[in-house]
Backbone as JSON, one array per atom type, in Angstrom:
{
  "sequence": "MTTLLLARHGLTHLTGPVLAGWTPDVHLSDAGRAQAEALAARLTTLELDAIVSSPLERCQETAQAVAEGREAEVLTDERFGECRYGDWTGRPIAELVKDPLWPVVQAHPSAVTFPGGESLAAVQHRAVTAVREWNERLGPKAVYLVCSHGDVIKAIVADAMGLHLDQFQRITADPASLTAIRYTPLRPFVLRLNDLGGDVAGLRLREGSDGEEGGENPTGSDAAVGGGSGTT",
  "N": [[-5.03, 13.67, 15.09], [-4.27, 11.47, 12.7], [-2.16, 9.37, 11.41], [-1.5, 7.57, 8.85], [1.27, 5.51, 7.64], [1.67, 4.28, 4.73], [3.12, 1.49, 3.79], [5.16, -0.44, 0.55], [5.29, -4.38, -0.01], [8.61, -5.49, 0.04], [11.26, -6.2, -3.27], [10.56, -9.45, -5.13], [10.87, -12.75, -6.33], [8.93, -12.95, -8.49], [7.43, -10.44, -9.15], [7.2, -7.56, -10.79], [7.28, -9.73, -13.55], [5.51, -11.11, -13.76], [2.22, -11.93, -12.21], [1.5, -11.92, -9.66], [-0.47, -11.98, -7.13], [-2.73, -13.6, -5.02], [-0.84, -15.84, -4.67], [0.72, -18.35, -3.11], [3.36, -18.59, -0.66], [5.06, -16.8, -1.42], [7.94, -15.13, -1.86], [10.06, -12.58, 0.0], [12.69, -11.89, -2.04], [16.49, -11.43, -1.93], [16.89, -8.98, -2.66], [14.49, -7.95, -2.64], [14.84, -8.37, 0.3], [16.79, -6.35, 1.37], [15.88, -3.92, 0.84], [13.23, -4.08, 2.25], [14.51, -3.79, 4.84], [16.66, -1.75, 4.67], [14.41, 0.15, 4.54], [12.95, -0.13, 7.23], [15.77, 0.76, 8.44], [15.29, 3.47, 8.11], [12.65, 4.0, 9.21], [13.82, 3.57, 12.2], [14.0, 6.12, 13.54], [11.81, 6.76, 14.18], [9.0, 6.76, 16.36], [6.67, 4.36, 16.29], [3.32, 3.33, 16.51], [1.75, 1.72, 15.84], [2.06, -1.97, 14.07], [0.95, -2.83, 10.86], [-0.29, -5.71, 8.53], [-0.54, -7.07, 5.74], [-1.82, -10.64, 4.7], [0.01, -11.73, 3.32], [3.31, -13.86, 2.61], [5.31, -11.45, 1.75], [4.67, -9.49, 2.52], [4.35, -9.72, 4.97], [7.1, -10.1, 5.84], [8.07, -7.91, 5.03], [7.58, -5.86, 6.79], [7.92, -7.15, 9.36], [10.71, -6.96, 9.47], [10.84, -4.34, 9.92], [9.49, -4.6, 12.22], [11.24, -5.82, 13.67], [13.65, -5.11, 16.72], [11.19, -3.24, 17.89], [9.38, -3.16, 20.41], [7.15, -3.92, 19.61], [4.85, -6.31, 18.07], [3.88, -7.71, 14.66], [0.66, -6.66, 13.44], [-1.92, -8.65, 11.89], [-4.11, -8.13, 9.14], [-6.31, -9.29, 6.98], [-7.93, -7.66, 5.22], [-6.1, -5.81, 4.31], [-4.88, -7.23, 2.27], [-3.56, -8.52, -0.76], [-5.52, -7.61, -4.5], [-8.12, -10.0, -5.11], [-7.62, -11.87, -8.03], [-8.04, -13.51, -9.38], [-8.57, -15.89, -11.87], [-6.62, -14.27, -13.81], [-4.45, -14.85, -11.49], [-1.23, -16.06, -11.35], [-0.29, -15.32, -13.81], [1.95, -14.28, -16.7], [2.82, -11.05, -16.77], [3.57, -10.6, -19.51], [1.75, -11.91, -20.83], [-1.04, -11.4, -20.26], [-1.4, -8.72, -20.67], [-2.71, -8.66, -23.19], [-4.63, -9.54, -22.97], [-8.63, -8.8, -23.89], [-9.23, -7.29, -21.06], [-7.73, -6.12, -20.54], [-6.92, -3.19, -21.26], [-9.49, -2.45, -20.41], [-8.43, -2.17, -17.43], [-6.66, -0.24, -17.8], [-7.89, 1.7, -18.16], [-10.36, 2.42, -17.06], [-11.43, 1.24, -14.4], [-12.63, 0.6, -12.13], [-14.75, -0.67, -13.18], [-13.98, -2.82, -13.33], [-14.05, -5.99, -12.43], [-12.16, -9.19, -12.4], [-12.05, -11.88, -13.89], [-13.76, -14.28, -11.75], [-12.41, -13.88, -9.48], [-12.08, -10.97, -7.16], [-13.86, -7.48, -7.53], [-11.57, -4.5, -8.83], [-13.13, -2.14, -6.96], [-13.95, -3.18, -5.34], [-12.16, -3.98, -3.56], [-10.53, -1.37, -3.1], [-12.59, -0.42, -1.34], [-13.03, -2.57, 1.42], [-10.42, -2.18, 1.66], [-10.02, 0.72, 2.72], [-12.0, 1.15, 3.9], [-10.7, -0.56, 6.06], [-8.29, 1.22, 6.77], [-9.98, 3.31, 7.94], [-11.3, 2.42, 10.79], [-9.22, 1.34, 11.51], [-7.67, 3.78, 12.15], [-10.02, 5.19, 14.13], [-9.2, 3.68, 16.19], [-6.69, 3.13, 16.53], [-6.66, 6.4, 17.16], [-6.31, 9.61, 17.63], [-3.13, 10.17, 17.52], [-2.25, 9.24, 16.8], [0.97, 7.75, 14.97], [0.8, 5.21, 12.84], [1.95, 1.99, 10.55], [1.01, 0.32, 7.79], [1.65, -2.37, 5.54], [1.18, -3.48, 2.69], [0.48, -3.86, -0.7], [1.07, -3.48, -4.42], [-2.04, -2.21, -6.09], [-3.43, -2.39, -3.75], [-2.5, 0.56, -1.82], [-2.25, 1.65, -3.84], [-4.92, 2.32, -4.23], [-6.18, 3.2, -1.72], [-4.56, 5.73, -1.71], [-5.83, 7.4, -3.79], [-8.32, 7.49, -2.95], [-8.13, 8.82, -0.46], [-7.21, 11.34, -1.89], [-9.35, 11.96, -2.9], [-10.17, 11.64, -5.27], [-11.58, 9.93, -7.95], [-11.54, 5.99, -8.99], [-11.03, 5.78, -11.08], [-8.87, 7.02, -11.88], [-6.73, 5.76, -10.41], [-4.36, 4.71, -11.8], [-2.61, 6.93, -12.37], [-0.85, 6.82, -9.98], [1.42, 5.95, -8.25], [3.04, 3.31, -6.92], [6.37, 2.16, -6.02], [8.15, -1.29, -5.04], [8.8, -1.63, -1.77], [8.3, 1.35, -1.17], [7.74, 4.6, 0.59], [4.75, 5.73, 1.52], [2.89, 8.44, 2.86], [-0.69, 9.78, 4.76], [-2.39, 12.18, 6.38], [-4.6, 11.98, 8.55], [-6.92, 14.3, 9.2], [-10.18, 16.23, 10.78], [-11.26, 17.55, 8.93], [-10.16, 16.85, 6.16], [-8.3, 14.22, 4.35], [-4.29, 14.31, 4.15], [-2.25, 13.59, 1.57], [0.99, 13.14, 2.31], [3.9, 12.34, 1.98], [4.31, 10.24, -1.26], [5.1, 7.47, -2.48], [7.41, 7.3, -1.72], [11.23, 6.97, -1.48], [13.52, 7.32, 0.06], [13.41, 9.73, 1.88], [13.86, 11.81, 4.74], [12.0, 10.65, 7.66], [11.2, 12.15, 9.88], [9.81, 14.27, 10.2], [7.39, 12.93, 10.26], [6.08, 12.42, 12.61], [3.62, 14.61, 14.14], [4.5, 17.63, 16.29], [4.25, 18.83, 19.38], [1.27, 20.47, 19.9], [1.29, 21.78, 17.55], [-1.67, 22.14, 14.97], [-1.39, 20.4, 12.54], [-2.3, 21.5, 9.86], [-0.21, 22.21, 8.19], [0.08, 21.69, 4.02], [2.37, 19.73, 3.79], [4.15, 17.17, 2.3], [4.01, 17.22, -1.18], [4.38, 15.0, -3.56], [5.12, 14.38, -7.34], [3.0, 8.24, -19.13], [2.33, 5.44, -19.97], [0.91, 2.24, -19.77], [0.26, 0.71, -16.51], [1.29, -1.26, -14.52], [-0.24, -3.95, -13.38], [-0.42, -4.52, -10.29], [1.05, -3.01, -9.43], [3.42, -2.34, -10.53], [6.77, -2.55, -11.21], [9.08, -1.16, -10.01], [12.67, -0.78, -8.98], [15.23, -3.3, -9.3]],
  "CA": [[-5.25, 13.93, 13.03], [-4.08, 10.14, 12.46], [-0.71, 9.5, 10.13], [-0.85, 6.48, 8.28], [2.84, 5.03, 7.06], [1.74, 2.87, 3.53], [4.83, 0.91, 2.82], [4.68, -1.6, 0.01], [6.43, -5.4, 0.34], [9.62, -5.73, -0.8], [11.24, -7.15, -4.2], [10.3, -10.98, -4.64], [11.61, -13.41, -7.98], [7.84, -12.8, -9.4], [7.61, -8.81, -8.97], [7.2, -7.28, -12.16], [7.01, -10.74, -14.79], [4.42, -12.04, -13.5], [0.99, -11.35, -11.06], [2.04, -13.2, -7.83], [-1.53, -11.88, -6.47], [-2.05, -14.36, -3.6], [0.07, -17.33, -4.83], [1.39, -18.88, -1.79], [4.83, -19.17, -0.47], [6.04, -15.9, -2.25], [8.89, -14.8, -0.35], [11.09, -11.33, -0.37], [13.93, -12.26, -3.06], [17.46, -10.92, -1.39], [16.89, -7.46, -2.93], [14.05, -7.4, -1.09], [14.95, -8.44, 2.53], [17.33, -5.55, 1.42], [15.02, -3.3, 0.19], [12.9, -4.5, 3.92], [16.2, -3.46, 5.63], [16.93, -0.21, 3.98], [13.01, 0.93, 4.6], [13.43, -0.22, 8.69], [16.48, 1.86, 8.75], [14.86, 4.22, 7.95], [11.93, 4.32, 10.27], [14.06, 3.83, 13.38], [14.08, 7.29, 14.74], [9.86, 7.19, 14.03], [7.66, 5.57, 16.66], [4.81, 3.78, 15.09], [1.56, 2.77, 17.54], [0.81, 0.03, 15.44], [2.48, -2.36, 12.22], [-0.24, -3.87, 10.46], [0.55, -6.03, 6.98], [-1.92, -8.05, 4.82], [-1.84, -11.6, 5.71], [0.68, -12.0, 2.44], [4.11, -13.57, 2.75], [6.28, -11.16, 1.72], [4.49, -7.97, 3.36], [4.62, -10.45, 6.68], [8.2, -10.18, 6.09], [8.8, -6.47, 5.56], [6.26, -5.84, 8.0], [9.26, -8.06, 10.54], [11.67, -6.28, 9.07], [10.97, -3.11, 10.54], [9.22, -4.45, 13.61], [12.79, -6.22, 14.56], [14.56, -4.24, 17.3], [10.81, -2.4, 18.49], [8.45, -3.87, 21.27], [6.03, -4.21, 18.83], [4.38, -7.32, 17.09], [3.77, -7.21, 13.51], [-0.73, -7.57, 13.4], [-2.41, -9.28, 10.54], [-5.26, -7.61, 8.63], [-6.47, -9.66, 5.84], [-8.01, -6.26, 4.5], [-4.43, -4.94, 3.56], [-4.39, -8.35, 0.99], [-3.58, -8.25, -2.51], [-6.57, -7.92, -4.71], [-7.75, -11.34, -5.77], [-6.84, -11.68, -9.11], [-8.29, -14.94, -9.65], [-7.96, -16.59, -13.19], [-4.94, -13.7, -13.8], [-3.22, -15.32, -10.52], [0.19, -16.6, -11.46], [-0.04, -15.4, -14.99], [2.88, -13.3, -16.88], [2.41, -9.67, -17.59], [2.94, -10.5, -20.81], [0.78, -12.27, -21.4], [-1.55, -10.36, -19.86], [-1.62, -7.41, -21.71], [-2.71, -9.51, -24.69], [-6.46, -9.77, -22.89], [-9.55, -8.1, -23.95], [-9.71, -6.93, -20.05], [-6.09, -4.68, -19.59], [-7.14, -1.63, -21.51], [-10.5, -1.93, -19.61], [-8.57, -2.59, -16.01], [-6.04, 1.02, -17.48], [-8.76, 2.8, -18.42], [-11.89, 1.88, -16.65], [-11.52, 0.2, -13.4], [-13.92, 0.81, -11.62], [-15.7, -1.06, -13.66], [-13.06, -4.49, -13.12], [-13.51, -7.43, -12.3], [-10.99, -10.26, -12.28], [-12.47, -13.35, -13.84], [-12.77, -15.57, -10.93], [-12.02, -12.92, -8.48], [-12.59, -9.26, -7.0], [-13.38, -6.28, -8.3], [-11.16, -3.5, -7.96], [-13.66, -0.97, -6.62], [-14.46, -3.82, -3.46], [-10.56, -4.02, -2.98], [-10.63, -0.19, -2.57], [-14.43, -0.28, -0.52], [-12.26, -3.11, 2.36], [-9.11, -1.58, 2.48], [-10.41, 1.88, 3.2], [-12.86, 0.65, 5.81], [-10.35, -1.15, 7.4], [-7.95, 2.17, 7.56], [-11.11, 3.93, 9.07], [-11.19, 1.83, 11.77], [-7.72, 1.38, 12.75], [-7.74, 5.26, 12.57], [-10.69, 5.34, 14.68], [-8.87, 2.49, 16.79], [-5.35, 3.74, 17.95], [-6.83, 7.41, 17.85], [-6.03, 10.85, 16.28], [-1.98, 11.05, 17.89], [-1.33, 7.69, 16.58], [1.13, 7.3, 13.58], [0.98, 3.7, 12.46], [2.34, 1.37, 9.96], [0.6, -0.58, 7.3], [2.26, -2.77, 4.77], [0.45, -4.12, 1.59], [0.97, -4.55, -1.3], [0.96, -1.88, -5.06], [-3.43, -1.64, -6.28], [-3.68, -1.65, -2.75], [-1.84, 1.43, -2.01], [-2.79, 2.93, -4.91], [-6.7, 2.66, -4.12], [-5.94, 4.01, -0.47], [-3.93, 6.67, -1.79], [-6.46, 7.91, -4.7], [-9.52, 8.13, -2.08], [-7.67, 9.92, 0.18], [-7.2, 11.98, -2.71], [-10.9, 12.47, -3.52], [-9.91, 11.21, -7.18], [-12.24, 8.48, -8.75], [-10.78, 5.0, -8.82], [-11.07, 5.7, -12.55], [-8.18, 8.01, -12.27], [-6.11, 5.61, -9.72], [-3.67, 4.67, -12.24], [-1.96, 7.35, -12.13], [-0.22, 6.63, -8.93], [2.6, 4.71, -8.47], [4.18, 2.68, -5.07], [7.19, 1.31, -5.91], [8.25, -1.91, -3.81], [9.4, -0.85, -0.66], [7.78, 2.98, -0.93], [6.95, 5.13, 1.86], [3.29, 6.68, 1.37], [1.98, 9.28, 3.91], [-1.24, 10.27, 4.54], [-2.77, 12.57, 8.09], [-6.49, 12.28, 8.29], [-7.72, 15.12, 10.4], [-11.22, 16.09, 10.72], [-11.78, 17.9, 7.61], [-10.08, 15.86, 5.1], [-7.33, 13.27, 4.65], [-3.13, 15.04, 3.78], [-1.16, 13.28, 1.52], [2.3, 13.7, 2.87], [4.5, 11.65, 1.27], [4.28, 9.36, -1.97], [6.24, 6.52, -3.08], [9.05, 7.98, -1.0], [11.86, 6.17, -1.18], [14.72, 7.58, 0.54], [13.3, 11.14, 2.36], [14.16, 12.25, 5.73], [10.89, 10.55, 7.77], [11.37, 12.63, 11.41], [8.64, 15.4, 10.54], [6.03, 12.65, 10.02], [5.07, 12.62, 13.83], [2.88, 16.38, 14.18], [5.06, 18.21, 17.38], [2.84, 18.95, 19.85], [0.54, 21.32, 19.44], [1.14, 21.96, 16.17], [-2.95, 22.12, 14.32], [-0.99, 19.65, 11.0], [-3.1, 21.96, 8.8], [0.05, 22.09, 6.96], [0.09, 20.42, 3.87], [3.05, 18.53, 3.52], [4.93, 17.44, 0.86], [3.05, 16.43, -2.35], [5.35, 14.65, -4.94], [3.66, 14.54, -8.43], [2.62, 7.43, -20.0], [2.39, 4.53, -20.1], [0.5, 1.4, -18.92], [0.07, 0.79, -14.76], [1.06, -3.02, -14.25], [-1.33, -4.7, -12.06], [-0.45, -5.44, -9.0], [1.71, -2.24, -9.3], [4.69, -2.41, -11.15], [8.21, -3.7, -10.64], [10.43, -0.62, -9.16], [14.2, -1.01, -8.95], [15.83, -4.44, -9.02]],
  "C": [[-3.93, 12.4, 13.07], [-3.22, 9.79, 11.5], [-0.59, 8.04, 10.06], [0.27, 6.52, 7.07], [2.15, 3.87, 5.87], [3.14, 1.86, 2.8], [4.08, -1.22, 1.86], [5.84, -2.59, 0.14], [7.65, -4.97, -1.05], [9.8, -6.99, -2.23], [10.83, -8.81, -4.07], [10.27, -11.59, -6.37], [10.3, -13.24, -8.34], [7.61, -11.26, -9.66], [7.95, -8.29, -10.39], [6.67, -8.58, -13.57], [5.77, -11.42, -14.8], [3.69, -11.36, -12.14], [0.86, -12.05, -10.38], [-0.11, -13.07, -7.07], [-1.69, -12.78, -4.89], [-1.9, -15.97, -3.69], [0.83, -17.51, -3.24], [2.74, -19.11, -1.83], [5.77, -17.63, -1.57], [6.49, -15.49, -1.49], [9.96, -13.24, -0.9], [12.5, -12.1, -1.35], [14.95, -11.71, -1.72], [17.97, -9.94, -1.31], [15.69, -7.21, -2.38], [13.66, -7.29, -0.1], [15.85, -6.92, 2.35], [16.73, -4.04, 2.0], [14.22, -3.2, 1.94], [13.69, -3.55, 5.35], [16.35, -2.2, 5.79], [15.57, 0.66, 4.91], [13.02, 0.75, 6.18], [14.4, 0.56, 9.39], [15.87, 3.21, 8.82], [13.87, 4.9, 8.83], [12.26, 4.54, 11.2], [14.14, 5.01, 14.65], [12.03, 7.66, 15.32], [9.19, 6.52, 15.1], [6.52, 4.96, 16.03], [4.01, 2.93, 16.27], [1.08, 1.66, 17.29], [1.54, -0.44, 14.4], [1.45, -3.29, 12.39], [0.11, -4.44, 9.17], [-0.95, -7.23, 6.77], [-0.7, -9.89, 5.11], [-0.43, -12.48, 4.66], [2.21, -12.7, 2.79], [5.59, -12.04, 2.48], [5.78, -9.71, 2.61], [4.73, -8.62, 5.02], [5.66, -10.02, 7.15], [9.1, -8.68, 5.86], [8.09, -5.93, 6.54], [7.49, -6.02, 9.56], [10.39, -7.46, 9.94], [11.96, -4.81, 10.3], [10.43, -3.0, 12.31], [10.16, -4.94, 14.37], [13.54, -5.11, 15.31], [13.43, -3.49, 18.2], [10.06, -3.65, 19.37], [7.53, -3.33, 20.25], [5.78, -5.85, 17.67], [3.53, -6.74, 16.18], [1.38, -8.08, 13.59], [-1.27, -7.52, 12.25], [-4.09, -8.82, 9.8], [-5.42, -7.77, 7.38], [-6.97, -8.07, 5.15], [-7.12, -5.6, 3.82], [-4.3, -5.75, 2.12], [-4.4, -7.7, -0.1], [-4.93, -8.17, -2.91], [-6.68, -9.31, -4.93], [-8.04, -11.25, -7.27], [-7.83, -12.85, -9.83], [-7.71, -15.5, -10.82], [-6.7, -15.89, -13.6], [-4.11, -14.19, -12.7], [-2.27, -16.41, -11.34], [0.68, -16.47, -12.48], [1.32, -14.2, -15.48], [2.4, -12.13, -17.34], [2.32, -9.28, -18.83], [2.36, -10.99, -21.91], [-0.83, -12.06, -21.07], [-1.81, -9.48, -20.48], [-2.04, -8.1, -22.99], [-4.52, -9.19, -24.46], [-7.73, -8.62, -22.64], [-9.35, -7.27, -22.67], [-8.64, -5.91, -19.35], [-6.4, -3.75, -20.05], [-8.63, -1.35, -20.15], [-10.12, -1.11, -17.69], [-7.88, -1.1, -16.31], [-6.72, 2.15, -17.46], [-10.38, 3.26, -17.67], [-11.6, 1.35, -15.37], [-11.58, -0.04, -12.69], [-15.13, -0.06, -12.38], [-15.24, -3.13, -14.04], [-13.57, -5.02, -12.31], [-13.45, -8.32, -12.26], [-11.92, -11.42, -12.55], [-11.86, -14.12, -12.69], [-12.41, -15.02, -9.42], [-12.7, -12.19, -8.04], [-12.23, -8.15, -8.36], [-12.9, -4.81, -7.46], [-12.02, -2.3, -6.61], [-14.2, -2.0, -4.57], [-12.83, -4.4, -2.97], [-10.75, -2.23, -2.53], [-11.97, -0.39, -1.17], [-13.01, -0.81, 1.41], [-11.3, -2.81, 2.76], [-9.52, -0.05, 3.32], [-11.23, 1.76, 4.56], [-11.85, 0.17, 6.63], [-8.75, 0.24, 7.56], [-8.98, 3.29, 8.75], [-11.0, 3.38, 10.71], [-9.68, 2.06, 12.17], [-7.12, 2.85, 13.0], [-8.45, 5.61, 13.85], [-9.84, 4.11, 16.28], [-7.46, 3.25, 17.8], [-5.56, 5.03, 18.02], [-5.54, 8.32, 17.18], [-4.46, 10.87, 16.69], [-0.7, 9.99, 17.41], [-0.35, 7.97, 15.31], [1.96, 5.59, 13.4], [1.46, 3.18, 11.47], [1.41, 0.2, 8.99], [1.31, -1.56, 6.06], [1.45, -4.0, 3.89], [0.64, -4.02, 0.37], [-0.27, -3.13, -2.79], [-0.97, -1.67, -5.23], [-3.65, -1.45, -5.15], [-4.04, -0.23, -2.04], [-2.79, 2.66, -2.54], [-4.41, 3.69, -4.85], [-6.59, 3.35, -3.05], [-5.82, 5.65, -0.68], [-5.44, 7.85, -2.87], [-7.97, 7.79, -3.52], [-9.27, 8.91, -1.18], [-7.36, 11.21, -0.98], [-7.96, 13.22, -3.57], [-10.9, 11.95, -4.71], [-10.61, 9.33, -7.24], [-11.64, 7.39, -8.86], [-10.64, 4.86, -10.2], [-8.98, 6.38, -12.73], [-5.82, 6.75, -10.84], [-5.15, 5.25, -9.75], [-2.75, 5.12, -12.52], [-1.08, 7.62, -11.29], [0.66, 5.35, -9.05], [3.14, 4.26, -6.85], [5.18, 1.34, -5.81], [7.13, -0.17, -4.42], [9.39, -1.31, -2.75], [9.31, 0.78, -0.18], [7.12, 2.75, 0.12], [5.83, 5.97, 0.71], [3.16, 6.76, 2.66], [1.05, 9.71, 3.72], [-1.99, 10.36, 6.25], [-3.86, 12.32, 7.68], [-6.84, 12.94, 9.42], [-9.17, 15.58, 9.9], [-12.3, 16.27, 9.49], [-11.2, 17.3, 6.62], [-8.38, 15.4, 4.96], [-5.57, 14.48, 3.59], [-2.35, 13.85, 2.92], [0.66, 13.97, 1.54], [3.21, 13.75, 1.63], [4.46, 10.61, 0.33], [5.19, 8.61, -2.86], [7.42, 6.97, -2.85], [10.13, 6.7, -0.62], [13.5, 6.31, -0.83], [14.3, 8.94, 1.8], [13.03, 11.15, 3.51], [12.13, 11.17, 6.47], [11.01, 11.47, 9.38], [10.48, 13.57, 11.16], [7.2, 14.31, 10.59], [5.36, 12.46, 10.95], [4.58, 14.27, 14.01], [4.5, 16.39, 16.16], [3.99, 18.27, 17.92], [2.86, 20.8, 19.82], [0.86, 22.07, 18.26], [-0.35, 21.13, 15.54], [-2.56, 20.82, 12.72], [-1.99, 20.31, 9.71], [-1.94, 22.15, 7.49], [-0.02, 20.85, 6.07], [0.75, 19.51, 3.27], [3.48, 18.1, 2.53], [3.47, 16.75, 0.02], [3.71, 16.45, -3.35], [4.36, 14.04, -5.88], [3.67, 12.61, -8.54], [2.03, 6.44, -20.62], [1.17, 3.46, -19.36], [0.96, 0.94, -17.17], [0.41, -0.91, -15.06], [0.44, -3.07, -12.83], [-0.55, -5.25, -11.1], [0.4, -4.32, -8.54], [3.08, -1.51, -9.45], [5.78, -3.38, -10.41], [9.71, -3.19, -9.43], [11.63, -1.23, -9.45], [14.01, -2.49, -8.93], [17.33, -4.06, -8.4]]
}
């Protein structure tokens, strides 16, 4: 039963007001670095079998904070990279909410292909495919971390919960939050969702445990494309 930890990157100077997407050289802000360090401190006692990251700098820096002090390197998988928002990339959210496509992103995201960019359905397909391949590669006893982006994490969670992609805007992934999913032969269990401070000791199964306990299942406005700003 492989346990996947999904961490969203920490804050950047663009998180919230601007849709950064694949804009190059977007690094963690001072607040984001503090968030990454706090995430790393929370995970110190948890053995990780791999640390995988989106190629974008803000995720690499967050993942590196977790890897520091461990005998582990940060592995990069482009399939965990941000949605390619195309012509929306780099534009202010206040401007995008006036675009006719915005209500569709909110209510029917499975139908959305960003102009000059990628569809949200394609994002979910590549990310879920990557998760399943890493699960197979690392094995049923593994616990591993993937550092990614809000919409990517929400898409993976929606798949794990058996939700249609059109429901993924009901899920939140704040900066530096931790989401945990345990994949069993029967079905996935969402153990943590958008966790910003809980103890992580129970995320590795005890020897002899069958993992069938459900674990924790944490529970009206428009959802911010890119995952939302979280706390600053």
